[in-house]
Amino acid sequence: MSGADERMRRWRLVLGGGDADGTGAGLEGVDAQMDAALSAVYDQGKREGGLGASAPRVARWLGDIRTYFPSTVVQVMQKDAIEKLNLTRLLLEPEMLEAVEPDVHLVGTLLALNRVMPDQARESARALVRRVVEDLERRLAQKTRAAVTGALDRSARTHRPRRVADIDWDRTIRANLKNYLPDRNTVVPSRLVGYARRQRSVQREVVLCIDQSGSMAASVVYSSVFGAVLASMRSVKTSLVVFDTAVVDLTERLHDPVEVLFGTQLGGGTDINRAIAYCQGLVTRPADSIFILISDLYEGGVRQEMLRRVAAMTQAGVQVIVLLALSDEGAPFYDHENAAALAALGVPAFACTPDAFPALMAAAIERRDIGQWAERHLGA
């Protein structure tokens, strides 16, 4: 096939055929099958057919797109099909769950259906969710542990170690190389570098407070994974709380992020003030605590009281961070007025990608300026 023919073929697949596509190109074989799979979702109203409400037809379509397209494209097409064609109810059937390509957005959809899901579908859904969670843990856990451990080591150093056993000799020597005496072949340590708190096993308290309204689905998934990773570290005491108009403490489930996710209930209203009030009670050492609120900030509770609580936490020494989203999509919809009010309190609100979250945790542990960090690393 010539270069010009290949370009026409590609344009024909993009434009979808018909009198208006202008390519004059025809499709056959695999190309025709790919075109049919695309048309089932993206040509509604233009052509007859589509997926309808037939589970067997949808199952065949899911198999087709996994055959013809890479997994990243399959995930987008699945998401579009669920939204455009209202296929959500079909996901309650076990055979459908076995055919789909698992991803974070699909997990969010399944969690929203958790309360109405029949028992036979729930087991298939749990297996799919576990596949996504395990994949995220493989991708994010090591990076998170390394970032947090490194930040704790750096924040625990002191220039006045109390005992010889607390001196970090490698760093002390490097810090004093300018004091090297060649004639004596020695370094004179004018400045010691050591460990301030070796005796304390828990160095930071982290409270994750997650808005479980429907728009926050991806953030709930990622937060649960990060919460489980942090909870596995002895040096960090981690609590995880989800909320809508009610508050649910899921800390005891952090040993298994899948259990955390199935303990959530996506959708409903939002009472941020009530959630923050509960989380204030979890903080026992304010100067060593990090409170992370993950919410689009659409408050259904008492707004002024919410802001007063945040101000009280920061004044007590808590490092308060507000994430409008913890996902790859950013935060297109959020309450700008509340975000501005929080910024006036010295608590900037911004979206964070999962890949950047470990570095954010390191910055918080070292008590760096989070607003400056976000501008430098996220363009917030």
Coordinates of C-alpha atoms in Angstrom, one line a residue:
M1 CA 0.0 0.0 0.0
S2 CA 1.4 3.4 -0.9
G3 CA 1.8 6.2 1.6
A4 CA -1.1 8.1 0.1
D5 CA -3.4 5.1 0.3
E6 CA -2.3 4.5 3.9
R7 CA -3.2 8.1 4.8
M8 CA -6.6 7.7 3.2
R9 CA -7.2 4.5 5.1
R10 CA -6.4 6.1 8.4
W11 CA -8.6 9.2 7.6
R12 CA -11.4 6.8 6.6
L13 CA -11.2 5.1 10.0
V14 CA -11.1 8.4 11.8
L15 CA -14.0 10.0 9.9
G16 CA -16.2 7.0 10.0
G17 CA -17.3 6.8 6.4
G18 CA -20.5 8.2 4.8
D19 CA -20.9 10.8 2.1
A20 CA -19.2 13.5 4.1
D21 CA -15.9 11.9 4.9
G22 CA -14.4 13.0 1.6
T23 CA -11.8 10.2 1.4
G24 CA -13.6 7.9 -1.1
A25 CA -11.8 5.0 0.6
G26 CA -13.3 1.6 1.3
L27 CA -12.5 -0.8 4.0
E28 CA -12.4 -4.6 4.1
G29 CA -11.2 -7.4 6.3
V30 CA -9.8 -6.4 9.6
D31 CA -10.2 -2.7 8.8
A32 CA -13.9 -3.2 8.3
Q33 CA -14.2 -5.0 11.6
M34 CA -12.3 -2.2 13.4
D35 CA -14.6 0.3 11.8
A36 CA -17.6 -1.6 13.0
A37 CA -16.3 -1.7 16.5
L38 CA -15.7 2.1 16.4
S39 CA -19.1 2.8 14.9
A40 CA -20.9 0.9 17.6
V41 CA -19.9 3.7 20.0
Y42 CA -19.0 6.8 18.0
D43 CA -21.6 6.8 15.2
Q44 CA -24.8 6.6 17.2
G45 CA -27.5 8.4 15.4
K46 CA -25.7 8.2 12.1
R47 CA -26.0 4.5 11.4
E48 CA -28.1 1.6 12.3
G49 CA -26.8 -1.0 14.7
G50 CA -24.7 -0.1 17.8
L51 CA -24.5 -2.1 20.9
G52 CA -28.1 -1.8 22.2
A53 CA -28.8 -3.4 25.5
S54 CA -27.8 -7.0 24.5
A55 CA -25.3 -8.5 26.8
P56 CA -24.0 -11.1 24.2
R57 CA -23.6 -8.3 21.7
V58 CA -21.6 -6.1 24.1
A59 CA -19.5 -9.1 25.2
R60 CA -18.6 -9.7 21.5
W61 CA -17.8 -6.0 21.1
L62 CA -15.5 -6.1 24.1
G63 CA -13.7 -9.1 22.7
D64 CA -13.4 -7.3 19.3
I65 CA -11.8 -4.1 20.6
R66 CA -9.3 -6.1 22.7
T67 CA -8.3 -7.9 19.5
Y68 CA -7.9 -4.8 17.3
F69 CA -6.7 -2.0 19.7
P70 CA -4.0 -1.6 22.4
S71 CA -5.1 -1.7 26.0
T72 CA -4.9 2.1 26.5
V73 CA -7.3 2.6 23.6
V74 CA -9.6 -0.2 24.8
Q75 CA -9.9 1.5 28.2
V76 CA -10.9 4.8 26.6
M77 CA -13.5 3.0 24.3
Q78 CA -14.9 1.1 27.3
K79 CA -15.3 4.4 29.3
D80 CA -17.0 6.1 26.3
A81 CA -19.3 3.2 25.8
I82 CA -20.4 3.1 29.4
E83 CA -21.0 6.9 29.4
K84 CA -22.6 7.3 25.9
L85 CA -24.6 4.1 25.7
N86 CA -25.6 3.7 29.3
L87 CA -24.2 0.2 29.6
T88 CA -23.6 0.4 33.3
R89 CA -26.3 -2.2 34.2
L90 CA -24.6 -4.8 32.0
L91 CA -21.5 -4.6 34.2
L92 CA -23.5 -6.4 36.8
E93 CA -23.2 -9.6 34.8
P94 CA -20.2 -11.8 35.7
E95 CA -19.5 -12.7 32.0
M96 CA -19.3 -9.0 31.2
L97 CA -16.8 -8.4 34.0
E98 CA -14.6 -11.2 32.7
A99 CA -14.5 -9.6 29.2
V100 CA -13.6 -6.0 30.0
E101 CA -10.1 -4.5 30.2
P102 CA -9.6 -3.4 33.9
D103 CA -8.6 0.2 34.6
V104 CA -9.1 2.8 37.3
H105 CA -12.2 4.3 35.7
L106 CA -13.9 1.0 35.4
V107 CA -13.1 0.3 39.1
G108 CA -14.8 3.6 40.0
T109 CA -17.9 2.5 38.0
L110 CA -18.0 -0.8 39.8
L111 CA -17.7 0.7 43.2
A112 CA -20.6 3.0 42.5
L113 CA -22.7 -0.1 41.7
N114 CA -21.5 -2.0 44.7
R115 CA -24.7 -1.7 46.7
V116 CA -26.9 -3.0 43.9
M117 CA -24.5 -5.7 42.6
P118 CA -25.8 -9.3 42.8
D119 CA -23.6 -11.7 44.7
Q120 CA -22.4 -13.6 41.6
A121 CA -21.2 -10.4 40.0
R122 CA -19.6 -9.1 43.2
E123 CA -17.0 -11.8 43.2
S124 CA -16.1 -11.1 39.6
A125 CA -16.0 -7.4 40.4
R126 CA -13.7 -8.0 43.4
A127 CA -11.3 -10.0 41.2
L128 CA -11.2 -7.2 38.6
V129 CA -10.6 -4.5 41.3
R130 CA -7.8 -6.6 42.8
R131 CA -6.1 -6.8 39.4
V132 CA -6.1 -3.0 39.1
V133 CA -5.0 -2.5 42.7
E134 CA -2.1 -4.9 42.4
D135 CA -1.0 -3.3 39.2
L136 CA -1.0 0.2 40.9
E137 CA 0.9 -1.2 43.9
R138 CA 3.6 -2.6 41.7
R139 CA 3.9 0.8 40.0
L140 CA 3.7 3.1 43.0
A141 CA 4.7 1.3 46.2
Q142 CA 8.4 1.2 45.9
K143 CA 8.6 4.8 44.8
T144 CA 6.4 5.9 47.7
R145 CA 8.4 4.0 50.3
A146 CA 11.7 5.3 49.0
A147 CA 10.5 8.9 48.9
V148 CA 9.0 8.7 52.4
T149 CA 11.9 6.9 54.0
G150 CA 14.4 9.3 52.5
A151 CA 12.4 12.3 53.7
L152 CA 12.1 10.9 57.2
D153 CA 15.9 10.4 57.3
R154 CA 16.6 13.9 56.2
S155 CA 14.1 15.5 58.5
A156 CA 15.4 13.5 61.5
R157 CA 19.0 14.7 61.1
T158 CA 20.4 17.1 63.6
H159 CA 23.7 19.0 64.0
R160 CA 23.6 18.3 67.8
P161 CA 23.4 14.5 68.1
R162 CA 23.1 13.5 71.8
R163 CA 25.2 10.4 71.6
V164 CA 28.1 9.2 69.6
A165 CA 25.9 6.3 68.4
D166 CA 23.6 8.9 66.8
I167 CA 26.3 10.4 64.6
D168 CA 26.0 9.7 60.9
W169 CA 29.7 9.5 60.2
D170 CA 29.4 9.3 56.4
R171 CA 27.5 12.5 56.2
T172 CA 29.6 14.2 58.9
I173 CA 32.8 13.5 56.9
R174 CA 31.3 14.7 53.7
A175 CA 30.0 17.9 55.4
N176 CA 33.5 18.6 56.7
L177 CA 35.8 17.8 53.8
K178 CA 36.8 21.4 53.6
N179 CA 38.4 20.9 57.0
Y180 CA 40.8 18.2 55.8
L181 CA 44.3 18.5 57.2
P182 CA 46.8 16.9 54.7
D183 CA 49.7 16.9 57.0
R184 CA 47.7 14.9 59.6
N185 CA 45.7 13.0 57.0
T186 CA 42.5 13.7 58.9
V187 CA 39.2 15.7 58.8
V188 CA 38.4 18.1 61.7
P189 CA 34.6 17.8 62.2
S190 CA 33.5 21.3 63.0
R191 CA 29.9 20.3 62.3
L192 CA 28.3 17.0 63.2
V193 CA 25.4 15.4 61.4
G194 CA 23.4 12.9 63.2
Y195 CA 19.9 11.4 64.0
A196 CA 17.6 13.3 66.3
R197 CA 14.9 10.7 67.0
R198 CA 16.2 7.2 66.6
Q199 CA 14.2 6.3 69.8
R200 CA 10.8 7.1 68.2
S201 CA 9.4 4.4 66.0
V202 CA 6.5 6.5 64.6
Q203 CA 7.9 9.7 63.1
R204 CA 4.8 11.1 61.3
E205 CA 1.0 10.8 61.5
V206 CA -0.7 10.9 58.2
V207 CA -4.5 11.4 57.9
L208 CA -6.0 10.8 54.4
C209 CA -9.5 12.3 54.2
I210 CA -11.2 11.4 51.0
D211 CA -14.4 12.8 49.4
Q212 CA -16.3 9.9 48.0
S213 CA -18.7 11.8 45.8
G214 CA -19.1 10.4 42.3
S215 CA -16.7 12.8 40.6
M216 CA -13.9 11.7 42.9
A217 CA -13.9 8.0 41.9
A218 CA -10.4 7.8 40.5
S219 CA -9.0 9.8 43.5
V220 CA -10.6 7.2 45.9
V221 CA -8.9 4.4 44.1
Y222 CA -5.5 5.9 44.1
S223 CA -5.8 7.2 47.7
S224 CA -6.7 3.7 48.9
V225 CA -3.6 2.3 47.3
F226 CA -1.3 5.0 48.7
G227 CA -3.0 4.7 52.1
A228 CA -2.2 0.9 52.2
V229 CA 1.4 1.5 51.2
L230 CA 1.9 4.2 53.9
A231 CA 0.2 2.0 56.5
S232 CA 2.7 -0.8 55.8
M233 CA 5.5 1.5 57.0
R234 CA 6.2 1.4 60.8
S235 CA 7.6 5.0 60.8
V236 CA 4.2 6.4 59.6
K237 CA 0.9 6.1 61.5
T238 CA -1.7 6.3 58.7
S239 CA -5.4 6.8 59.0
L240 CA -7.9 6.8 56.1
V241 CA -11.3 8.4 56.3
V242 CA -13.9 8.6 53.5
F243 CA -16.9 10.9 53.6
D244 CA -20.1 12.1 51.9
T245 CA -22.7 13.5 54.3
A246 CA -21.5 10.8 56.7
V247 CA -18.0 9.9 57.8
V248 CA -16.5 6.4 57.7
D249 CA -13.2 5.5 59.2
L250 CA -11.6 2.7 57.1
T251 CA -8.2 2.6 58.8
E252 CA -8.7 -0.9 60.1
R253 CA -9.0 -2.1 56.5
L254 CA -5.8 -0.5 55.3
H255 CA -4.0 -3.9 55.2
D256 CA -6.0 -4.6 52.0
P257 CA -6.8 -1.7 49.7
V258 CA -9.5 -3.8 48.0
E259 CA -11.3 -4.0 51.3
V260 CA -11.0 -0.3 51.6
L261 CA -12.5 0.3 48.2
F262 CA -15.5 -2.0 48.8
G263 CA -16.0 -0.1 52.1
T264 CA -16.6 3.1 50.2
Q265 CA -20.0 4.3 48.7
L266 CA -19.4 6.6 45.8
G267 CA -22.0 9.3 45.2
G268 CA -24.2 11.3 47.5
G269 CA -23.8 14.7 49.1
T270 CA -20.8 16.2 50.8
D271 CA -20.1 17.5 54.3
I272 CA -16.4 18.4 54.4
N273 CA -16.8 20.2 57.7
R274 CA -18.0 17.1 59.5
A275 CA -15.2 15.0 58.0
I276 CA -12.5 17.5 59.1
A277 CA -14.0 17.6 62.6
Y278 CA -13.7 13.8 62.8
C279 CA -10.1 13.9 61.5
Q280 CA -9.1 16.5 64.0
G281 CA -9.7 13.9 66.7
L282 CA -7.3 11.5 65.0
V283 CA -4.4 14.0 65.3
T284 CA -2.4 13.3 68.5
R285 CA 0.9 15.1 67.6
P286 CA 0.1 18.2 65.5
A287 CA 3.7 19.2 64.8
D288 CA 4.4 15.8 63.4
S289 CA 1.1 15.3 61.5
I290 CA 0.1 15.7 57.8
F291 CA -3.6 16.1 57.0
I292 CA -4.5 15.5 53.4
L293 CA -8.0 16.4 52.2
I294 CA -8.8 15.1 48.8
S295 CA -12.0 16.8 47.6
D296 CA -13.5 19.0 44.8
L297 CA -14.4 21.4 47.7
Y298 CA -18.2 21.5 46.9
E299 CA -19.3 21.9 50.5
G300 CA -22.8 20.9 51.6
G301 CA -22.0 21.5 55.3
V302 CA -21.1 24.6 57.2
R303 CA -18.5 26.4 55.0
Q304 CA -17.2 29.0 57.6
E305 CA -16.8 26.3 60.2
M306 CA -14.9 24.2 57.7
L307 CA -12.5 27.1 57.1
R308 CA -12.1 27.7 60.8
R309 CA -11.2 24.1 61.4
V310 CA -8.5 24.2 58.7
A311 CA -7.1 27.4 60.2
A312 CA -7.0 25.8 63.7
M313 CA -5.2 22.8 62.4
T314 CA -2.5 24.9 60.6
Q315 CA -2.1 27.1 63.7
A316 CA -1.6 23.9 65.8
G317 CA 1.3 22.9 63.6
V318 CA -0.4 20.3 61.3
Q319 CA 0.8 20.3 57.7
V320 CA -2.5 20.7 55.8
I321 CA -2.6 19.7 52.1
V322 CA -5.7 20.0 49.9
L323 CA -5.8 18.0 46.7
L324 CA -8.6 18.7 44.2
A325 CA -7.9 15.4 42.7
L326 CA -5.4 12.5 42.9
S327 CA -5.6 11.3 39.4
D328 CA -4.1 11.6 35.9
E329 CA -7.0 13.7 34.7
G330 CA -6.5 16.9 36.8
A331 CA -9.4 18.7 38.4
P332 CA -11.7 20.4 35.8
F333 CA -14.6 21.0 38.3
Y334 CA -14.1 22.3 41.8
D335 CA -15.3 25.1 44.0
H336 CA -13.0 28.0 43.2
E337 CA -14.4 30.2 46.0
N338 CA -13.5 27.6 48.6
A339 CA -10.1 27.0 47.0
A340 CA -9.3 30.7 47.2
A341 CA -10.4 30.9 50.8
L342 CA -8.1 28.0 51.7
A343 CA -5.2 29.6 49.8
A344 CA -5.8 32.8 51.9
L345 CA -5.2 30.6 55.0
G346 CA -1.9 29.4 53.5
V347 CA -3.3 26.1 52.2
P348 CA -3.2 26.0 48.4
A349 CA -5.5 23.6 46.7
F350 CA -4.3 21.8 43.5
A351 CA -4.6 18.5 41.6
C352 CA -1.8 16.0 41.9
T353 CA -1.0 13.0 39.7
P354 CA -0.3 9.6 41.3
D355 CA 3.2 9.6 40.0
A356 CA 3.9 12.9 41.7
F357 CA 2.3 12.0 45.0
P358 CA 5.4 10.3 46.6
A359 CA 7.4 13.5 46.0
L360 CA 4.6 15.5 47.5
M361 CA 4.7 13.3 50.6
A362 CA 8.4 13.8 50.9
A363 CA 8.0 17.6 50.7
A364 CA 5.3 17.5 53.4
I365 CA 7.5 15.4 55.7
E366 CA 10.3 17.9 55.3
R367 CA 7.8 20.7 55.9
R368 CA 8.7 22.5 52.7
D369 CA 6.4 25.2 51.3
I370 CA 3.8 23.0 49.5
G371 CA 2.5 25.9 47.4
Q372 CA 6.0 26.5 45.9
W373 CA 6.5 22.8 45.5
A374 CA 3.2 22.5 43.5
E375 CA 4.1 25.4 41.3
R376 CA 7.5 24.0 40.5
H377 CA 6.5 20.3 40.0
L378 CA 2.9 20.5 38.9
G379 CA 2.5 23.9 37.4
A380 CA -0.3 24.6 39.9

